[in-house]
PDB file of N, CA and C in Angstrom:
ATOM      1  N   SER A  11      63.505  12.745 -51.116  1.00 57.00           N
ATOM      2  CA  SER A  11      64.749  12.440 -50.482  1.00 57.00           C
ATOM      3  C   SER A  11      65.849  12.520 -51.524  1.00 57.00           C
ATOM      4  N   THR A  12      66.987  12.940 -51.075  1.00 71.00           N
ATOM      5  CA  THR A  12      68.118  13.088 -51.995  1.00 71.00           C
ATOM      6  C   THR A  12      69.189  12.023 -51.756  1.00 71.00           C
ATOM      7  N   TYR A  13      68.813  10.986 -51.070  1.00 76.00           N
ATOM      8  CA  TYR A  13      69.780   9.920 -50.772  1.00 76.00           C
ATOM      9  C   TYR A  13      70.085   9.150 -52.042  1.00 76.00           C
ATOM     10  N   VAL A  14      71.359   9.071 -52.374  1.00 73.00           N
ATOM     11  CA  VAL A  14      71.797   8.282 -53.523  1.00 73.00           C
ATOM     12  C   VAL A  14      72.800   7.259 -52.983  1.00 73.00           C
ATOM     13  N   PRO A  15      72.517   5.988 -53.141  1.00 72.00           N
ATOM     14  CA  PRO A  15      73.452   4.996 -52.603  1.00 72.00           C
ATOM     15  C   PRO A  15      74.793   5.053 -53.331  1.00 72.00           C
ATOM     16  N   CYS A  16      75.814   4.779 -52.598  1.00 74.00           N
ATOM     17  CA  CYS A  16      77.158   4.764 -53.193  1.00 74.00           C
ATOM     18  C   CYS A  16      77.260   3.563 -54.121  1.00 74.00           C
ATOM     19  N   PRO A  17      77.986   3.724 -55.182  1.00 72.00           N
ATOM     20  CA  PRO A  17      78.164   2.579 -56.078  1.00 72.00           C
ATOM     21  C   PRO A  17      79.035   1.524 -55.372  1.00 72.00           C
ATOM     22  N   PRO A  18      78.839   0.285 -55.713  1.00 73.00           N
ATOM     23  CA  PRO A  18      79.660  -0.749 -55.077  1.00 73.00           C
ATOM     24  C   PRO A  18      81.129  -0.542 -55.426  1.00 73.00           C
ATOM     25  N   PRO A  19      82.013  -0.920 -54.519  1.00 70.00           N
ATOM     26  CA  PRO A  19      83.444  -0.731 -54.818  1.00 70.00           C
ATOM     27  C   PRO A  19      83.830  -1.594 -56.015  1.00 70.00           C
ATOM     28  N   PRO A  20      84.803  -1.145 -56.768  1.00 69.00           N
ATOM     29  CA  PRO A  20      85.199  -1.938 -57.938  1.00 69.00           C
ATOM     30  C   PRO A  20      85.824  -3.258 -57.478  1.00 69.00           C
ATOM     31  N   LYS A  21      85.571  -4.262 -58.257  1.00 69.00           N
ATOM     32  CA  LYS A  21      86.153  -5.559 -57.921  1.00 69.00           C
ATOM     33  C   LYS A  21      87.646  -5.492 -58.197  1.00 69.00           C
ATOM     34  N   SER A  22      88.370  -5.811 -57.164  1.00 61.00           N
ATOM     35  CA  SER A  22      89.821  -5.761 -57.338  1.00 61.00           C
ATOM     36  C   SER A  22      90.277  -7.043 -58.018  1.00 61.00           C
ATOM     37  N   HIS A  23      91.256  -6.881 -58.789  1.00 58.00           N
ATOM     38  CA  HIS A  23      91.829  -8.042 -59.465  1.00 58.00           C
ATOM     39  C   HIS A  23      93.050  -8.459 -58.668  1.00 58.00           C
ATOM     40  N   LYS A  24      92.819  -9.432 -57.792  1.00 57.00           N
ATOM     41  CA  LYS A  24      93.923  -9.916 -56.983  1.00 57.00           C
ATOM     42  C   LYS A  24      94.841 -10.727 -57.883  1.00 57.00           C
ATOM     43  N   PRO A  25      96.136 -10.501 -57.713  1.00 55.00           N
ATOM     44  CA  PRO A  25      97.047 -11.317 -58.530  1.00 55.00           C
ATOM     45  C   PRO A  25      96.948 -12.776 -58.086  1.00 55.00           C
ATOM     46  N   THR A  26      96.938 -13.612 -59.053  1.00 56.00           N
ATOM     47  CA  THR A  26      96.881 -15.030 -58.709  1.00 56.00           C
ATOM     48  C   THR A  26      98.300 -15.515 -58.483  1.00 56.00           C
ATOM     49  N   HIS A  27      98.487 -16.154 -57.341  1.00 54.00           N
ATOM     50  CA  HIS A  27      99.812 -16.671 -57.003  1.00 54.00           C
ATOM     51  C   HIS A  27      99.859 -18.128 -57.413  1.00 54.00           C
ATOM     52  N   LYS A  28     100.724 -18.393 -58.324  1.00 57.00           N
ATOM     53  CA  LYS A  28     100.916 -19.779 -58.715  1.00 57.00           C
ATOM     54  C   LYS A  28     102.018 -20.353 -57.845  1.00 57.00           C
ATOM     55  N   SER A  29     101.719 -21.490 -57.282  1.00 54.00           N
ATOM     56  CA  SER A  29     102.757 -22.123 -56.477  1.00 54.00           C
ATOM     57  C   SER A  29     103.789 -22.700 -57.432  1.00 54.00           C
ATOM     58  N   PRO A  30     105.048 -22.668 -57.007  1.00 53.00           N
ATOM     59  CA  PRO A  30     106.067 -23.208 -57.912  1.00 53.00           C
ATOM     60  C   PRO A  30     105.821 -24.690 -58.122  1.00 53.00           C
ATOM     61  N   PRO A  31     106.154 -25.174 -59.290  1.00 53.00           N
ATOM     62  CA  PRO A  31     105.924 -26.600 -59.527  1.00 53.00           C
ATOM     63  C   PRO A  31     106.735 -27.411 -58.525  1.00 53.00           C
ATOM     64  N   SER A  32     106.116 -28.435 -57.992  1.00 52.00           N
ATOM     65  CA  SER A  32     106.829 -29.229 -57.006  1.00 52.00           C
ATOM     66  C   SER A  32     107.883 -30.059 -57.718  1.00 52.00           C
ATOM     67  N   ALA A  33     109.023 -30.125 -57.089  1.00 46.00           N
ATOM     68  CA  ALA A  33     110.118 -30.887 -57.674  1.00 46.00           C
ATOM     69  C   ALA A  33     109.777 -32.368 -57.609  1.00 46.00           C
ATOM     70  N   PRO A  34     110.169 -33.095 -58.611  1.00 44.00           N
ATOM     71  CA  PRO A  34     109.895 -34.534 -58.546  1.00 44.00           C
ATOM     72  C   PRO A  34     110.643 -35.127 -57.355  1.00 44.00           C
ATOM     73  N   LYS A  35     110.001 -36.075 -56.710  1.00 49.00           N
ATOM     74  CA  LYS A  35     110.630 -36.672 -55.540  1.00 49.00           C
ATOM     75  C   LYS A  35     111.860 -37.453 -55.980  1.00 49.00           C
ATOM     76  N   GLN A  36     112.953 -37.122 -55.334  1.00 50.00           N
ATOM     77  CA  GLN A  36     114.184 -37.836 -55.604  1.00 50.00           C
ATOM     78  C   GLN A  36     114.221 -39.072 -54.719  1.00 50.00           C
ATOM     79  N   PRO A  37     114.756 -40.170 -55.234  1.00 54.00           N
ATOM     80  CA  PRO A  37     114.884 -41.328 -54.360  1.00 54.00           C
ATOM     81  C   PRO A  37     115.826 -40.969 -53.218  1.00 54.00           C
ATOM     82  N   ALA A  38     115.538 -41.497 -52.055  1.00 64.00           N
ATOM     83  CA  ALA A  38     116.377 -41.218 -50.906  1.00 64.00           C
ATOM     84  C   ALA A  38     117.768 -41.785 -51.160  1.00 64.00           C
ATOM     85  N   THR A  39     118.756 -41.055 -50.703  1.00 72.00           N
ATOM     86  CA  THR A  39     120.127 -41.518 -50.854  1.00 72.00           C
ATOM     87  C   THR A  39     120.788 -41.589 -49.487  1.00 72.00           C
ATOM     88  N   CYS A  40     121.814 -42.392 -49.402  1.00 81.00           N
ATOM     89  CA  CYS A  40     122.519 -42.579 -48.152  1.00 81.00           C
ATOM     90  C   CYS A  40     123.504 -41.435 -47.945  1.00 81.00           C
ATOM     91  N   PRO A  41     123.409 -40.743 -46.805  1.00 69.00           N
ATOM     92  CA  PRO A  41     124.334 -39.642 -46.552  1.00 69.00           C
ATOM     93  C   PRO A  41     125.700 -40.110 -46.047  1.00 69.00           C
ATOM     94  N   LYS A  42     125.917 -41.397 -45.997  1.00 73.00           N
ATOM     95  CA  LYS A  42     127.179 -41.958 -45.494  1.00 73.00           C
ATOM     96  C   LYS A  42     127.920 -42.670 -46.611  1.00 73.00           C
ATOM     97  N   ASP A  43     129.196 -42.931 -46.386  1.00 81.00           N
ATOM     98  CA  ASP A  43     129.993 -43.718 -47.315  1.00 81.00           C
ATOM     99  C   ASP A  43     129.568 -45.173 -47.176  1.00 81.00           C
ATOM    100  N   THR A  44     128.913 -45.681 -48.191  1.00 78.00           N
ATOM    101  CA  THR A  44     128.344 -47.025 -48.131  1.00 78.00           C
ATOM    102  C   THR A  44     129.412 -48.093 -47.883  1.00 78.00           C
ATOM    103  N   LEU A  45     130.617 -47.904 -48.406  1.00 80.00           N
ATOM    104  CA  LEU A  45     131.655 -48.905 -48.227  1.00 80.00           C
ATOM    105  C   LEU A  45     132.001 -49.107 -46.755  1.00 80.00           C
ATOM    106  N   LYS A  46     131.872 -48.056 -45.964  1.00 83.00           N
ATOM    107  CA  LYS A  46     132.168 -48.169 -44.529  1.00 83.00           C
ATOM    108  C   LYS A  46     131.177 -49.094 -43.824  1.00 83.00           C
ATOM    109  N   LEU A  47     130.010 -49.289 -44.434  1.00 83.00           N
ATOM    110  CA  LEU A  47     128.988 -50.121 -43.811  1.00 83.00           C
ATOM    111  C   LEU A  47     129.330 -51.609 -43.883  1.00 83.00           C
ATOM    112  N   GLY A  48     130.459 -51.941 -44.520  1.00 80.00           N
ATOM    113  CA  GLY A  48     130.911 -53.321 -44.545  1.00 80.00           C
ATOM    114  C   GLY A  48     131.122 -53.879 -43.146  1.00 80.00           C
ATOM    115  N   VAL A  49     131.384 -53.010 -42.166  1.00 80.00           N
ATOM    116  CA  VAL A  49     131.559 -53.473 -40.782  1.00 80.00           C
ATOM    117  C   VAL A  49     130.267 -54.063 -40.233  1.00 80.00           C
ATOM    118  N   CYS A  50     129.154 -53.811 -40.891  1.00 82.00           N
ATOM    119  CA  CYS A  50     127.867 -54.328 -40.419  1.00 82.00           C
ATOM    120  C   CYS A  50     127.688 -55.806 -40.753  1.00 82.00           C
ATOM    121  N   ALA A  51     128.526 -56.346 -41.638  1.00 75.00           N
ATOM    122  CA  ALA A  51     128.383 -57.746 -42.045  1.00 75.00           C
ATOM    123  C   ALA A  51     128.512 -58.684 -40.856  1.00 75.00           C
ATOM    124  N   ASP A  52     129.412 -58.373 -39.927  1.00 70.00           N
ATOM    125  CA  ASP A  52     129.614 -59.248 -38.771  1.00 70.00           C
ATOM    126  C   ASP A  52     128.359 -59.361 -37.926  1.00 70.00           C
ATOM    127  N   LEU A  53     127.561 -58.329 -37.910  1.00 72.00           N
ATOM    128  CA  LEU A  53     126.323 -58.380 -37.130  1.00 72.00           C
ATOM    129  C   LEU A  53     125.363 -59.415 -37.700  1.00 72.00           C
ATOM    130  N   LEU A  54     125.386 -59.588 -39.003  1.00 71.00           N
ATOM    131  CA  LEU A  54     124.472 -60.555 -39.618  1.00 71.00           C
ATOM    132  C   LEU A  54     124.910 -61.986 -39.339  1.00 71.00           C
ATOM    133  N   GLY A  55     126.215 -62.190 -39.152  1.00 62.00           N
ATOM    134  CA  GLY A  55     126.704 -63.519 -38.841  1.00 62.00           C
ATOM    135  C   GLY A  55     126.414 -63.910 -37.404  1.00 62.00           C
ATOM    136  N   SER A  56     126.316 -62.920 -36.547  1.00 52.00           N
ATOM    137  CA  SER A  56     126.054 -63.189 -35.129  1.00 52.00           C
ATOM    138  C   SER A  56     124.955 -62.260 -34.660  1.00 52.00           C
ATOM    139  N   VAL A  57     123.754 -62.571 -35.073  1.00 46.00           N
ATOM    140  CA  VAL A  57     122.601 -61.721 -34.821  1.00 46.00           C
ATOM    141  C   VAL A  57     122.381 -61.488 -33.331  1.00 46.00           C
ATOM    142  N   HIS A  58     122.815 -62.434 -32.514  1.00 45.00           N
ATOM    143  CA  HIS A  58     122.546 -62.323 -31.081  1.00 45.00           C
ATOM    144  C   HIS A  58     123.581 -61.472 -30.346  1.00 45.00           C
ATOM    145  N   VAL A  59     124.510 -60.878 -31.067  1.00 46.00           N
ATOM    146  CA  VAL A  59     125.506 -60.023 -30.426  1.00 46.00           C
ATOM    147  C   VAL A  59     124.809 -58.759 -29.936  1.00 46.00           C
ATOM    148  N   VAL A  60     124.917 -58.523 -28.657  1.00 49.00           N
ATOM    149  CA  VAL A  60     124.270 -57.346 -28.082  1.00 49.00           C
ATOM    150  C   VAL A  60     125.263 -56.203 -27.994  1.00 49.00           C
ATOM    151  N   VAL A  61     126.475 -56.502 -27.629  1.00 52.00           N
ATOM    152  CA  VAL A  61     127.536 -55.501 -27.581  1.00 52.00           C
ATOM    153  C   VAL A  61     128.758 -56.103 -28.236  1.00 52.00           C
ATOM    154  N   GLY A  62     129.631 -55.251 -28.642  1.00 60.00           N
ATOM    155  CA  GLY A  62     130.861 -55.732 -29.252  1.00 60.00           C
ATOM    156  C   GLY A  62     131.336 -54.771 -30.305  1.00 60.00           C
ATOM    157  N   PRO A  63     132.562 -54.980 -30.760  1.00 61.00           N
ATOM    158  CA  PRO A  63     133.137 -54.024 -31.713  1.00 61.00           C
ATOM    159  C   PRO A  63     132.361 -53.916 -33.019  1.00 61.00           C
ATOM    160  N   SER A  64     131.853 -55.036 -33.546  1.00 67.00           N
ATOM    161  CA  SER A  64     131.117 -54.968 -34.812  1.00 67.00           C
ATOM    162  C   SER A  64     129.856 -54.143 -34.667  1.00 67.00           C
ATOM    163  N   ARG A  65     129.125 -54.398 -33.599  1.00 76.00           N
ATOM    164  CA  ARG A  65     127.883 -53.663 -33.375  1.00 76.00           C
ATOM    165  C   ARG A  65     128.185 -52.191 -33.175  1.00 76.00           C
ATOM    166  N   THR A  66     129.199 -51.907 -32.383  1.00 79.00           N
ATOM    167  CA  THR A  66     129.545 -50.519 -32.095  1.00 79.00           C
ATOM    168  C   THR A  66     129.922 -49.780 -33.366  1.00 79.00           C
ATOM    169  N   LYS A  67     130.772 -50.392 -34.198  1.00 85.00           N
ATOM    170  CA  LYS A  67     131.205 -49.735 -35.433  1.00 85.00           C
ATOM    171  C   LYS A  67     130.040 -49.537 -36.394  1.00 85.00           C
ATOM    172  N   CYS A  68     129.254 -50.573 -36.564  1.00 87.00           N
ATOM    173  CA  CYS A  68     128.127 -50.495 -37.494  1.00 87.00           C
ATOM    174  C   CYS A  68     127.121 -49.449 -37.012  1.00 87.00           C
ATOM    175  N   CYS A  69     126.714 -49.581 -35.778  1.00 89.00           N
ATOM    176  CA  CYS A  69     125.666 -48.695 -35.256  1.00 89.00           C
ATOM    177  C   CYS A  69     126.136 -47.252 -35.164  1.00 89.00           C
ATOM    178  N   SER A  70     127.427 -47.046 -34.913  1.00 90.00           N
ATOM    179  CA  SER A  70     127.912 -45.666 -34.841  1.00 90.00           C
ATOM    180  C   SER A  70     127.827 -44.986 -36.204  1.00 90.00           C
ATOM    181  N   LEU A  71     127.911 -45.776 -37.279  1.00 88.00           N
ATOM    182  CA  LEU A  71     127.811 -45.196 -38.624  1.00 88.00           C
ATOM    183  C   LEU A  71     126.414 -44.662 -38.919  1.00 88.00           C
ATOM    184  N   ILE A  72     125.404 -45.295 -38.331  1.00 90.00           N
ATOM    185  CA  ILE A  72     124.028 -44.884 -38.626  1.00 90.00           C
ATOM    186  C   ILE A  72     123.348 -44.230 -37.430  1.00 90.00           C
ATOM    187  N   SER A  73     124.078 -44.034 -36.343  1.00 89.00           N
ATOM    188  CA  SER A  73     123.451 -43.557 -35.111  1.00 89.00           C
ATOM    189  C   SER A  73     122.795 -42.189 -35.240  1.00 89.00           C
ATOM    190  N   GLY A  74     123.371 -41.286 -35.988  1.00 88.00           N
ATOM    191  CA  GLY A  74     122.806 -39.951 -36.099  1.00 88.00           C
ATOM    192  C   GLY A  74     121.752 -39.808 -37.177  1.00 88.00           C
ATOM    193  N   LEU A  75     121.419 -40.910 -37.822  1.00 91.00           N
ATOM    194  CA  LEU A  75     120.478 -40.864 -38.942  1.00 91.00           C
ATOM    195  C   LEU A  75     119.061 -41.169 -38.483  1.00 91.00           C
ATOM    196  N   ALA A  76     118.113 -40.583 -39.162  1.00 92.00           N
ATOM    197  CA  ALA A  76     116.709 -40.945 -38.950  1.00 92.00           C
ATOM    198  C   ALA A  76     116.534 -42.380 -39.431  1.00 92.00           C
ATOM    199  N   ASP A  77     115.486 -43.031 -38.967  1.00 93.00           N
ATOM    200  CA  ASP A  77     115.244 -44.423 -39.327  1.00 93.00           C
ATOM    201  C   ASP A  77     115.247 -44.632 -40.845  1.00 93.00           C
ATOM    202  N   LEU A  78     114.603 -43.732 -41.586  1.00 93.00           N
ATOM    203  CA  LEU A  78     114.533 -43.885 -43.043  1.00 93.00           C
ATOM    204  C   LEU A  78     115.925 -43.790 -43.665  1.00 93.00           C
ATOM    205  N   ASP A  79     116.716 -42.802 -43.240  1.00 92.00           N
ATOM    206  CA  ASP A  79     118.062 -42.658 -43.791  1.00 92.00           C
ATOM    207  C   ASP A  79     118.916 -43.879 -43.462  1.00 92.00           C
ATOM    208  N   ALA A  80     118.794 -44.389 -42.247  1.00 92.00           N
ATOM    209  CA  ALA A  80     119.553 -45.582 -41.857  1.00 92.00           C
ATOM    210  C   ALA A  80     119.140 -46.767 -42.716  1.00 92.00           C
ATOM    211  N   ALA A  81     117.842 -46.914 -42.948  1.00 92.00           N
ATOM    212  CA  ALA A  81     117.344 -48.013 -43.778  1.00 92.00           C
ATOM    213  C   ALA A  81     117.876 -47.887 -45.204  1.00 92.00           C
ATOM    214  N   VAL A  82     117.881 -46.683 -45.742  1.00 91.00           N
ATOM    215  CA  VAL A  82     118.374 -46.460 -47.111  1.00 91.00           C
ATOM    216  C   VAL A  82     119.853 -46.818 -47.189  1.00 91.00           C
ATOM    217  N   CYS A  83     120.635 -46.407 -46.195  1.00 90.00           N
ATOM    218  CA  CYS A  83     122.071 -46.709 -46.199  1.00 90.00           C
ATOM    219  C   CYS A  83     122.320 -48.213 -46.148  1.00 90.00           C
ATOM    220  N   LEU A  84     121.648 -48.871 -45.230  1.00 88.00           N
ATOM    221  CA  LEU A  84     121.857 -50.309 -45.096  1.00 88.00           C
ATOM    222  C   LEU A  84     121.340 -51.060 -46.321  1.00 88.00           C
ATOM    223  N   CYS A  85     120.237 -50.614 -46.870  1.00 88.00           N
ATOM    224  CA  CYS A  85     119.695 -51.219 -48.087  1.00 88.00           C
ATOM    225  C   CYS A  85     120.704 -51.079 -49.223  1.00 88.00           C
ATOM    226  N   THR A  86     121.268 -49.893 -49.359  1.00 85.00           N
ATOM    227  CA  THR A  86     122.267 -49.642 -50.405  1.00 85.00           C
ATOM    228  C   THR A  86     123.463 -50.565 -50.225  1.00 85.00           C
ATOM    229  N   ALA A  87     123.919 -50.708 -48.979  1.00 82.00           N
ATOM    230  CA  ALA A  87     125.069 -51.562 -48.698  1.00 82.00           C
ATOM    231  C   ALA A  87     124.759 -53.024 -49.023  1.00 82.00           C
ATOM    232  N   ILE A  88     123.575 -53.470 -48.644  1.00 80.00           N
ATOM    233  CA  ILE A  88     123.187 -54.860 -48.909  1.00 80.00           C
ATOM    234  C   ILE A  88     123.112 -55.107 -50.409  1.00 80.00           C
ATOM    235  N   LYS A  89     122.470 -54.189 -51.134  1.00 80.00           N
ATOM    236  CA  LYS A  89     122.307 -54.378 -52.574  1.00 80.00           C
ATOM    237  C   LYS A  89     123.632 -54.273 -53.310  1.00 80.00           C
ATOM    238  N   ALA A  90     124.543 -53.435 -52.821  1.00 78.00           N
ATOM    239  CA  ALA A  90     125.846 -53.290 -53.463  1.00 78.00           C
ATOM    240  C   ALA A  90     126.788 -54.416 -53.061  1.00 78.00           C
ATOM    241  N   ASN A  91     126.317 -55.270 -52.160  1.00 74.00           N
ATOM    242  CA  ASN A  91     127.070 -56.409 -51.656  1.00 74.00           C
ATOM    243  C   ASN A  91     128.388 -55.985 -51.005  1.00 74.00           C
ATOM    244  N   VAL A  92     128.414 -54.772 -50.407  1.00 66.00           N
ATOM    245  CA  VAL A  92     129.616 -54.354 -49.695  1.00 66.00           C
ATOM    246  C   VAL A  92     129.754 -55.128 -48.388  1.00 66.00           C
ATOM    247  N   LEU A  93     128.705 -55.822 -47.999  1.00 63.00           N
ATOM    248  CA  LEU A  93     128.788 -56.612 -46.780  1.00 63.00           C
ATOM    249  C   LEU A  93     129.460 -57.955 -47.051  1.00 63.00           C
ATOM    250  N   GLY A  94     129.632 -58.298 -48.331  1.00 65.00           N
ATOM    251  CA  GLY A  94     130.388 -59.477 -48.701  1.00 65.00           C
ATOM    252  C   GLY A  94     129.655 -60.805 -48.638  1.00 65.00           C
ATOM    253  N   VAL A  95     128.369 -60.784 -48.415  1.00 63.00           N
ATOM    254  CA  VAL A  95     127.606 -62.032 -48.368  1.00 63.00           C
ATOM    255  C   VAL A  95     126.296 -61.842 -49.095  1.00 63.00           C
ATOM    256  N   ASN A  96     125.774 -62.932 -49.676  1.00 68.00           N
ATOM    257  CA  ASN A  96     124.460 -62.859 -50.302  1.00 68.00           C
ATOM    258  C   ASN A  96     123.418 -62.945 -49.200  1.00 68.00           C
ATOM    259  N   LEU A  97     122.475 -62.037 -49.236  1.00 69.00           N
ATOM    260  CA  LEU A  97     121.539 -61.906 -48.125  1.00 69.00           C
ATOM    261  C   LEU A  97     120.097 -61.864 -48.594  1.00 69.00           C
ATOM    262  N   ASN A  98     119.222 -62.243 -47.692  1.00 77.00           N
ATOM    263  CA  ASN A  98     117.792 -62.004 -47.885  1.00 77.00           C
ATOM    264  C   ASN A  98     117.597 -60.543 -47.498  1.00 77.00           C
ATOM    265  N   VAL A  99     117.401 -59.677 -48.475  1.00 81.00           N
ATOM    266  CA  VAL A  99     117.433 -58.235 -48.239  1.00 81.00           C
ATOM    267  C   VAL A  99     116.450 -57.779 -47.162  1.00 81.00           C
ATOM    268  N   PRO A 100     115.153 -58.103 -47.261  1.00 84.00           N
ATOM    269  CA  PRO A 100     114.236 -57.585 -46.225  1.00 84.00           C
ATOM    270  C   PRO A 100     114.585 -58.067 -44.820  1.00 84.00           C
ATOM    271  N   VAL A 101     114.952 -59.328 -44.693  1.00 84.00           N
ATOM    272  CA  VAL A 101     115.279 -59.876 -43.369  1.00 84.00           C
ATOM    273  C   VAL A 101     116.567 -59.261 -42.844  1.00 84.00           C
ATOM    274  N   SER A 102     117.583 -59.186 -43.682  1.00 83.00           N
ATOM    275  CA  SER A 102     118.868 -58.633 -43.264  1.00 83.00           C
ATOM    276  C   SER A 102     118.734 -57.176 -42.862  1.00 83.00           C
ATOM    277  N   LEU A 103     118.004 -56.434 -43.646  1.00 88.00           N
ATOM    278  CA  LEU A 103     117.811 -55.020 -43.341  1.00 88.00           C
ATOM    279  C   LEU A 103     117.117 -54.851 -41.998  1.00 88.00           C
ATOM    280  N   SER A 104     116.082 -55.623 -41.781  1.00 89.00           N
ATOM    281  CA  SER A 104     115.346 -55.548 -40.523  1.00 89.00           C
ATOM    282  C   SER A 104     116.246 -55.918 -39.342  1.00 89.00           C
ATOM    283  N   LEU A 105     117.039 -56.980 -39.494  1.00 86.00           N
ATOM    284  CA  LEU A 105     117.934 -57.409 -38.423  1.00 86.00           C
ATOM    285  C   LEU A 105     118.975 -56.340 -38.097  1.00 86.00           C
ATOM    286  N   LEU A 106     119.556 -55.749 -39.131  1.00 88.00           N
ATOM    287  CA  LEU A 106     120.562 -54.714 -38.895  1.00 88.00           C
ATOM    288  C   LEU A 106     119.958 -53.498 -38.210  1.00 88.00           C
ATOM    289  N   LEU A 107     118.803 -53.071 -38.682  1.00 91.00           N
ATOM    290  CA  LEU A 107     118.150 -51.915 -38.058  1.00 91.00           C
ATOM    291  C   LEU A 107     117.830 -52.200 -36.601  1.00 91.00           C
ATOM    292  N   ASN A 108     117.250 -53.367 -36.338  1.00 89.00           N
ATOM    293  CA  ASN A 108     116.886 -53.715 -34.969  1.00 89.00           C
ATOM    294  C   ASN A 108     118.100 -53.798 -34.061  1.00 89.00           C
ATOM    295  N   SER A 109     119.204 -54.342 -34.558  1.00 87.00           N
ATOM    296  CA  SER A 109     120.388 -54.473 -33.719  1.00 87.00           C
ATOM    297  C   SER A 109     120.974 -53.115 -33.359  1.00 87.00           C
ATOM    298  N   CYS A 110     120.676 -52.106 -34.157  1.00 90.00           N
ATOM    299  CA  CYS A 110     121.156 -50.751 -33.879  1.00 90.00           C
ATOM    300  C   CYS A 110     120.054 -49.867 -33.296  1.00 90.00           C
ATOM    301  N   GLU A 111     119.006 -50.513 -32.806  1.00 91.00           N
ATOM    302  CA  GLU A 111     117.888 -49.820 -32.160  1.00 91.00           C
ATOM    303  C   GLU A 111     117.224 -48.798 -33.075  1.00 91.00           C
ATOM    304  N   LYS A 112     117.098 -49.175 -34.344  1.00 93.00           N
ATOM    305  CA  LYS A 112     116.373 -48.381 -35.337  1.00 93.00           C
ATOM    306  C   LYS A 112     115.130 -49.168 -35.732  1.00 93.00           C
ATOM    307  N   GLN A 113     114.169 -48.474 -36.277  1.00 93.00           N
ATOM    308  CA  GLN A 113     112.925 -49.101 -36.706  1.00 93.00           C
ATOM    309  C   GLN A 113     112.841 -49.101 -38.226  1.00 93.00           C
ATOM    310  N   MET A 114     112.272 -50.159 -38.755  1.00 93.00           N
ATOM    311  CA  MET A 114     111.997 -50.197 -40.195  1.00 93.00           C
ATOM    312  C   MET A 114     110.886 -49.201 -40.467  1.00 93.00           C
ATOM    313  N   PRO A 115     111.114 -48.201 -41.315  1.00 93.00           N
ATOM    314  CA  PRO A 115     110.065 -47.221 -41.590  1.00 93.00           C
ATOM    315  C   PRO A 115     108.843 -47.892 -42.216  1.00 93.00           C
ATOM    316  N   ALA A 116     107.668 -47.485 -41.789  1.00 92.00           N
ATOM    317  CA  ALA A 116     106.423 -48.053 -42.307  1.00 92.00           C
ATOM    318  C   ALA A 116     106.373 -47.865 -43.820  1.00 92.00           C
ATOM    319  N   GLY A 117     106.102 -48.933 -44.525  1.00 92.00           N
ATOM    320  CA  GLY A 117     105.953 -48.874 -45.962  1.00 92.00           C
ATOM    321  C   GLY A 117     107.238 -48.846 -46.747  1.00 92.00           C
ATOM    322  N   TYR A 118     108.402 -48.821 -46.068  1.00 92.00           N
ATOM    323  CA  TYR A 118     109.669 -48.763 -46.796  1.00 92.00           C
ATOM    324  C   TYR A 118     109.986 -50.122 -47.388  1.00 92.00           C
ATOM    325  N   LYS A 119     110.366 -50.121 -48.651  1.00 89.00           N
ATOM    326  CA  LYS A 119     110.771 -51.340 -49.324  1.00 89.00           C
ATOM    327  C   LYS A 119     112.173 -51.112 -49.886  1.00 89.00           C
ATOM    328  N   CYS A 120     113.055 -51.995 -49.571  1.00 86.00           N
ATOM    329  CA  CYS A 120     114.410 -51.920 -50.097  1.00 86.00           C
ATOM    330  C   CYS A 120     114.368 -52.485 -51.519  1.00 86.00           C
ATOM    331  N   ALA A 121     114.371 -51.602 -52.488  1.00 75.00           N
ATOM    332  CA  ALA A 121     114.240 -52.053 -53.872  1.00 75.00           C
ATOM    333  C   ALA A 121     115.459 -51.702 -54.692  1.00 75.00           C
TER     334      ALA A 121
END
């Protein structure tokens, strides 16, 4: 028989694609002017306010934000004391978010 098997195809050298190095995670920042969040202080004084100018002004500032962004903004405002009162940060943040129908993001810590 004159059958000669074909040689195996040459191994191709596929270029190795290196993924770009991942950028270090930047801390979340507030996309709003934090000083404007001073209108939220009135909500903390009257937690039971369901409607009213203070709630409307405060909530309108964070209404278009995702829960995390809203939490970051309010946390920044509380820590910068633009609300004008000394506060229990975790409790105040939770109260403000809840009054504006936002949720505290799981695992988020206002630090």
